[in-house]
Amino acid sequence: MHPTNVRRPDYFHKVVDCQWACPAHTNVPEYIRLIAHGRYSDAYMVNRESNVFPAILGRTCDRPCEPACRRARVDEKPVAICRLKRVAADLREDISDRLPKAPKVTNGKRIACVGAGPASLAVANDLAPLGYAITIFEKLHVPGGLMRSNIPAFRLPEAVLNEEIDQILQIGNIEVRYDSPIDSMKALLDMGFDAVFVGSGAPRGKNLDIPGRYDTDRIHIGIDWLESVAFGHIDKIGEKVLIIGVGNTAMDCCRSSRRLGGKDIKVMARKPRGYFKASPWELEDAEEEQVEILINHAPKAFVIENGKLQGMMFDKVEWEIPAKGEPTKSKIIETVFLPADDVILAIGQEAAFPWIERDIGIEFDKWDMPIVDKTTYQYTRAGIFSGGDAAWGPLNIIWAVEHAHQAAISIHNYCQGIPLTERLPPTMNLASAKMGLHEWSYKNDYNPVGRQKMTHVELTERFKKMNIEVELGFTPKQVAHEVERCLNCDIQTVFTDKLCIECDACVDVCPVLCLTITPNGEEPELRKRLSAPAENLKQDLFASGALPQTSRVMIKDEDLCVHCGLCAERCPTGAWDMQKFNLLIPYAGKPTCTTKP
């Protein structure tokens, strides 16, 4: 193996598994340490720099960071990263003086944003402080997009949503035109904006075109139904409700139905449980509220008698489970009838662009979606950009935010005459965490405490109103326990090969056998003869240069390391050091390094 190039920020970034997995690359270990020190406002600002909506995401994020968390390799349960984000948001003090502000004089460039959802709001957050005048066109009478219309208030309280949206709208130089749907891209372009960002989301729910679909008004499209509930147009539902689909929207539909009078609520899944699209915690919350989830039921027909919905017919199926991927082959075991007063279709959603003319230089793909460049976020017509669900279909809010950051860089470059592909790479800082012979600037002992369980409002209370937030947040004791579970993966083991005397002290003291001093070789062969076999091929091995005594190499399995620092404590020559890694991410108009080389 060649010596590992640790000067590349990506190497240490990848070791910080949670930050690497986060689309916006939020500095998770740093904000958890700040929470541990009671510095909630600082923790909130660390979050806000990258993810823009800490309080919203602390309640609604799809948590891609948690499956990646190193703690799960130790005791099978990741750190409650998302819920700690909420802790920082709930316990922070007034941070208004730390938020970005627009300059008094604009730079003369005008940007139009279509939709006031998370992507457009994040674009405004990045560009307004640079002097751009932002105009957001929103079809509803309030901002927030699907965050407001499709996430029920019992998960995301209106006050929390309003506060973080207002933080952006109060930056300055941002105008929102409510009740102003865009029905013609050509007309929008004629308004003379310097650039356009399309952040209109995925506002169309998928239909289920089977017999009986159009013979009653008691069959609802999930996201449309949730919007009607959110704005008070629907305040009741029948006692027997069938939800078709098993994604997160289906979970919001079934739990909302429970609060509107539904008593016998069934979620109908075509496939076995291991293939559900809903997040595990969403499924748990629904089942806690006595929602029944039935697997292997494929919708066959709606049963209508005298214009009234009676229920649905389903093919009960048995799937052939493949070794990899989702099952595609099934056989019908029987056909069953399930009664229903209402049916809600939550089988997916998609973007819709009837308002974009097909003769203005914007190319569409085979799914009738505008083609968006995955590096520049630009349409095939120059000056039009996109992100969030409108670009590549439904994803989570955190993805919309990251798309917005990248699109904002492109919009800034476009307006300033800089090539869109001229994008600054991330850089990094490394600083020693050593404070004494056996003393570090982080807590490096292992705490065996288990993952803390979120406390919920009692079932007897939570159904009284639609806007009673179910999750109560962590108690101070729970916060103290949960922050101790973080392994501080951003405190990196940094090795200087010329200082090593090959005494094997670090190898002996390592509690997880992640270090090996051995003759060099090809990586596949080398992985098999380490102190512990390196089986996770997705995680890199560290390889030193030739050691001065024997020309052997130091190999470290980054996948196993728990960042305890014992190697650095034991090393008699300081060849090992624990250094804090800080990823510096470029944003629009903000280089990561301002010092000239």
PDB file of N, CA and C in Angstrom, residues 261-305:
ATOM      1  N   GLY A 261     -60.758  11.211  14.396  1.00  0.00           N
ATOM      2  CA  GLY A 261     -61.907  10.348  14.658  1.00  0.00           C
ATOM      3  C   GLY A 261     -61.773   8.927  14.171  1.00  0.00           C
ATOM      4  N   GLY A 262     -60.688   8.600  13.477  1.00  0.00           N
ATOM      5  CA  GLY A 262     -60.483   7.229  13.028  1.00  0.00           C
ATOM      6  C   GLY A 262     -60.231   6.300  14.207  1.00  0.00           C
ATOM      7  N   LYS A 263     -60.865   5.131  14.187  1.00  0.00           N
ATOM      8  CA  LYS A 263     -60.696   4.177  15.280  1.00  0.00           C
ATOM      9  C   LYS A 263     -60.062   2.865  14.806  1.00  0.00           C
ATOM     10  N   ASP A 264     -60.491   2.400  13.642  1.00  0.00           N
ATOM     11  CA  ASP A 264     -59.934   1.174  13.061  1.00  0.00           C
ATOM     12  C   ASP A 264     -59.107   1.594  11.841  1.00  0.00           C
ATOM     13  N   ILE A 265     -57.805   1.788  12.065  1.00  0.00           N
ATOM     14  CA  ILE A 265     -56.937   2.338  11.016  1.00  0.00           C
ATOM     15  C   ILE A 265     -55.920   1.275  10.626  1.00  0.00           C
ATOM     16  N   LYS A 266     -55.884   0.991   9.337  1.00  0.00           N
ATOM     17  CA  LYS A 266     -54.956  -0.020   8.838  1.00  0.00           C
ATOM     18  C   LYS A 266     -54.074   0.590   7.748  1.00  0.00           C
ATOM     19  N   VAL A 267     -52.787   0.333   7.867  1.00  0.00           N
ATOM     20  CA  VAL A 267     -51.827   0.709   6.826  1.00  0.00           C
ATOM     21  C   VAL A 267     -51.550  -0.532   5.994  1.00  0.00           C
ATOM     22  N   MET A 268     -51.751  -0.426   4.687  1.00  0.00           N
ATOM     23  CA  MET A 268     -51.655  -1.582   3.799  1.00  0.00           C
ATOM     24  C   MET A 268     -50.340  -1.545   3.028  1.00  0.00           C
ATOM     25  N   ALA A 269     -49.515  -2.559   3.254  1.00  0.00           N
ATOM     26  CA  ALA A 269     -48.200  -2.641   2.611  1.00  0.00           C
ATOM     27  C   ALA A 269     -48.185  -3.792   1.622  1.00  0.00           C
ATOM     28  N   ARG A 270     -47.622  -3.541   0.427  1.00  0.00           N
ATOM     29  CA  ARG A 270     -47.543  -4.587  -0.592  1.00  0.00           C
ATOM     30  C   ARG A 270     -46.458  -5.612  -0.284  1.00  0.00           C
ATOM     31  N   LYS A 271     -45.412  -5.176   0.453  1.00  0.00           N
ATOM     32  CA  LYS A 271     -44.246  -6.038   0.668  1.00  0.00           C
ATOM     33  C   LYS A 271     -44.019  -6.290   2.157  1.00  0.00           C
ATOM     34  N   PRO A 272     -43.106  -7.198   2.491  1.00  0.00           N
ATOM     35  CA  PRO A 272     -42.806  -7.464   3.906  1.00  0.00           C
ATOM     36  C   PRO A 272     -42.179  -6.257   4.596  1.00  0.00           C
ATOM     37  N   ARG A 273     -42.107  -6.327   5.895  1.00  0.00           N
ATOM     38  CA  ARG A 273     -41.702  -5.188   6.713  1.00  0.00           C
ATOM     39  C   ARG A 273     -40.283  -4.702   6.403  1.00  0.00           C
ATOM     40  N   GLY A 274     -39.387  -5.580   6.076  1.00  0.00           N
ATOM     41  CA  GLY A 274     -38.011  -5.160   5.824  1.00  0.00           C
ATOM     42  C   GLY A 274     -37.860  -4.249   4.627  1.00  0.00           C
ATOM     43  N   TYR A 275     -38.905  -4.092   3.825  1.00  0.00           N
ATOM     44  CA  TYR A 275     -38.836  -3.275   2.621  1.00  0.00           C
ATOM     45  C   TYR A 275     -39.687  -2.011   2.725  1.00  0.00           C
ATOM     46  N   PHE A 276     -40.139  -1.687   3.925  1.00  0.00           N
ATOM     47  CA  PHE A 276     -40.923  -0.464   4.116  1.00  0.00           C
ATOM     48  C   PHE A 276     -40.055   0.765   3.872  1.00  0.00           C
ATOM     49  N   LYS A 277     -40.653   1.815   3.328  1.00  0.00           N
ATOM     50  CA  LYS A 277     -39.926   3.058   3.112  1.00  0.00           C
ATOM     51  C   LYS A 277     -39.981   3.982   4.325  1.00  0.00           C
ATOM     52  N   ALA A 278     -40.930   3.758   5.200  1.00  0.00           N
ATOM     53  CA  ALA A 278     -41.048   4.605   6.387  1.00  0.00           C
ATOM     54  C   ALA A 278     -39.865   4.393   7.324  1.00  0.00           C
ATOM     55  N   SER A 279     -39.468   5.444   8.008  1.00  0.00           N
ATOM     56  CA  SER A 279     -38.397   5.350   9.002  1.00  0.00           C
ATOM     57  C   SER A 279     -38.856   4.475  10.164  1.00  0.00           C
ATOM     58  N   PRO A 280     -37.944   3.699  10.756  1.00  0.00           N
ATOM     59  CA  PRO A 280     -38.336   2.801  11.853  1.00  0.00           C
ATOM     60  C   PRO A 280     -39.053   3.514  12.998  1.00  0.00           C
ATOM     61  N   TRP A 281     -38.597   4.724  13.348  1.00  0.00           N
ATOM     62  CA  TRP A 281     -39.216   5.449  14.466  1.00  0.00           C
ATOM     63  C   TRP A 281     -40.623   5.922  14.097  1.00  0.00           C
ATOM     64  N   GLU A 282     -40.860   6.185  12.812  1.00  0.00           N
ATOM     65  CA  GLU A 282     -42.207   6.563  12.389  1.00  0.00           C
ATOM     66  C   GLU A 282     -43.160   5.370  12.518  1.00  0.00           C
ATOM     67  N   LEU A 283     -42.662   4.200  12.157  1.00  0.00           N
ATOM     68  CA  LEU A 283     -43.474   2.988  12.309  1.00  0.00           C
ATOM     69  C   LEU A 283     -43.786   2.724  13.774  1.00  0.00           C
ATOM     70  N   GLU A 284     -42.784   2.883  14.634  1.00  0.00           N
ATOM     71  CA  GLU A 284     -42.978   2.663  16.066  1.00  0.00           C
ATOM     72  C   GLU A 284     -44.041   3.603  16.624  1.00  0.00           C
ATOM     73  N   ASP A 285     -43.959   4.891  16.222  1.00  0.00           N
ATOM     74  CA  ASP A 285     -44.914   5.867  16.739  1.00  0.00           C
ATOM     75  C   ASP A 285     -46.328   5.555  16.277  1.00  0.00           C
ATOM     76  N   ALA A 286     -46.476   5.116  15.019  1.00  0.00           N
ATOM     77  CA  ALA A 286     -47.809   4.772  14.514  1.00  0.00           C
ATOM     78  C   ALA A 286     -48.380   3.567  15.254  1.00  0.00           C
ATOM     79  N   GLU A 287     -47.564   2.554  15.453  1.00  0.00           N
ATOM     80  CA  GLU A 287     -48.052   1.348  16.135  1.00  0.00           C
ATOM     81  C   GLU A 287     -48.340   1.618  17.599  1.00  0.00           C
ATOM     82  N   GLU A 288     -47.593   2.545  18.205  1.00  0.00           N
ATOM     83  CA  GLU A 288     -47.893   2.947  19.584  1.00  0.00           C
ATOM     84  C   GLU A 288     -49.300   3.540  19.675  1.00  0.00           C
ATOM     85  N   GLU A 289     -49.746   4.158  18.581  1.00  0.00           N
ATOM     86  CA  GLU A 289     -51.066   4.777  18.556  1.00  0.00           C
ATOM     87  C   GLU A 289     -52.142   3.816  18.022  1.00  0.00           C
ATOM     88  N   GLN A 290     -51.871   2.520  18.118  1.00  0.00           N
ATOM     89  CA  GLN A 290     -52.810   1.454  17.755  1.00  0.00           C
ATOM     90  C   GLN A 290     -53.180   1.447  16.272  1.00  0.00           C
ATOM     91  N   VAL A 291     -52.241   1.833  15.432  1.00  0.00           N
ATOM     92  CA  VAL A 291     -52.424   1.670  13.991  1.00  0.00           C
ATOM     93  C   VAL A 291     -51.925   0.279  13.621  1.00  0.00           C
ATOM     94  N   GLU A 292     -52.711  -0.450  12.850  1.00  0.00           N
ATOM     95  CA  GLU A 292     -52.342  -1.801  12.427  1.00  0.00           C
ATOM     96  C   GLU A 292     -51.674  -1.742  11.062  1.00  0.00           C
ATOM     97  N   ILE A 293     -50.571  -2.435  10.911  1.00  0.00           N
ATOM     98  CA  ILE A 293     -49.858  -2.484   9.632  1.00  0.00           C
ATOM     99  C   ILE A 293     -49.968  -3.896   9.078  1.00  0.00           C
ATOM    100  N   LEU A 294     -50.600  -4.020   7.910  1.00  0.00           N
ATOM    101  CA  LEU A 294     -50.780  -5.318   7.274  1.00  0.00           C
ATOM    102  C   LEU A 294     -49.838  -5.444   6.084  1.00  0.00           C
ATOM    103  N   ILE A 295     -49.075  -6.520   6.047  1.00  0.00           N
ATOM    104  CA  ILE A 295     -48.100  -6.709   4.983  1.00  0.00           C
ATOM    105  C   ILE A 295     -48.656  -7.615   3.884  1.00  0.00           C
ATOM    106  N   ASN A 296     -48.000  -7.550   2.721  1.00  0.00           N
ATOM    107  CA  ASN A 296     -48.285  -8.462   1.603  1.00  0.00           C
ATOM    108  C   ASN A 296     -49.724  -8.350   1.094  1.00  0.00           C
ATOM    109  N   HIS A 297     -50.245  -7.118   1.061  1.00  0.00           N
ATOM    110  CA  HIS A 297     -51.577  -6.872   0.533  1.00  0.00           C
ATOM    111  C   HIS A 297     -51.466  -5.915  -0.661  1.00  0.00           C
ATOM    112  N   ALA A 298     -51.806  -6.412  -1.849  1.00  0.00           N
ATOM    113  CA  ALA A 298     -51.751  -5.596  -3.064  1.00  0.00           C
ATOM    114  C   ALA A 298     -53.157  -5.117  -3.414  1.00  0.00           C
ATOM    115  N   PRO A 299     -53.375  -3.805  -3.538  1.00  0.00           N
ATOM    116  CA  PRO A 299     -54.717  -3.286  -3.850  1.00  0.00           C
ATOM    117  C   PRO A 299     -55.236  -3.840  -5.176  1.00  0.00           C
ATOM    118  N   LYS A 300     -56.505  -4.237  -5.163  1.00  0.00           N
ATOM    119  CA  LYS A 300     -57.110  -4.827  -6.371  1.00  0.00           C
ATOM    120  C   LYS A 300     -58.274  -3.973  -6.886  1.00  0.00           C
ATOM    121  N   ALA A 301     -59.148  -3.513  -5.979  1.00  0.00           N
ATOM    122  CA  ALA A 301     -60.300  -2.710  -6.406  1.00  0.00           C
ATOM    123  C   ALA A 301     -60.923  -2.027  -5.192  1.00  0.00           C
ATOM    124  N   PHE A 302     -61.556  -0.888  -5.458  1.00  0.00           N
ATOM    125  CA  PHE A 302     -62.402  -0.245  -4.457  1.00  0.00           C
ATOM    126  C   PHE A 302     -63.809  -0.817  -4.593  1.00  0.00           C
ATOM    127  N   VAL A 303     -64.440  -1.071  -3.476  1.00  0.00           N
ATOM    128  CA  VAL A 303     -65.787  -1.626  -3.493  1.00  0.00           C
ATOM    129  C   VAL A 303     -66.774  -0.499  -3.197  1.00  0.00           C
ATOM    130  N   ILE A 304     -67.627  -0.197  -4.178  1.00  0.00           N
ATOM    131  CA  ILE A 304     -68.598   0.888  -4.066  1.00  0.00           C
ATOM    132  C   ILE A 304     -69.998   0.287  -4.240  1.00  0.00           C
ATOM    133  N   GLU A 305     -70.896   0.633  -3.326  1.00  0.00           N
ATOM    134  CA  GLU A 305     -72.292   0.215  -3.456  1.00  0.00           C
ATOM    135  C   GLU A 305     -73.192   1.426  -3.316  1.00  0.00           C
TER     136      GLU A 305
END
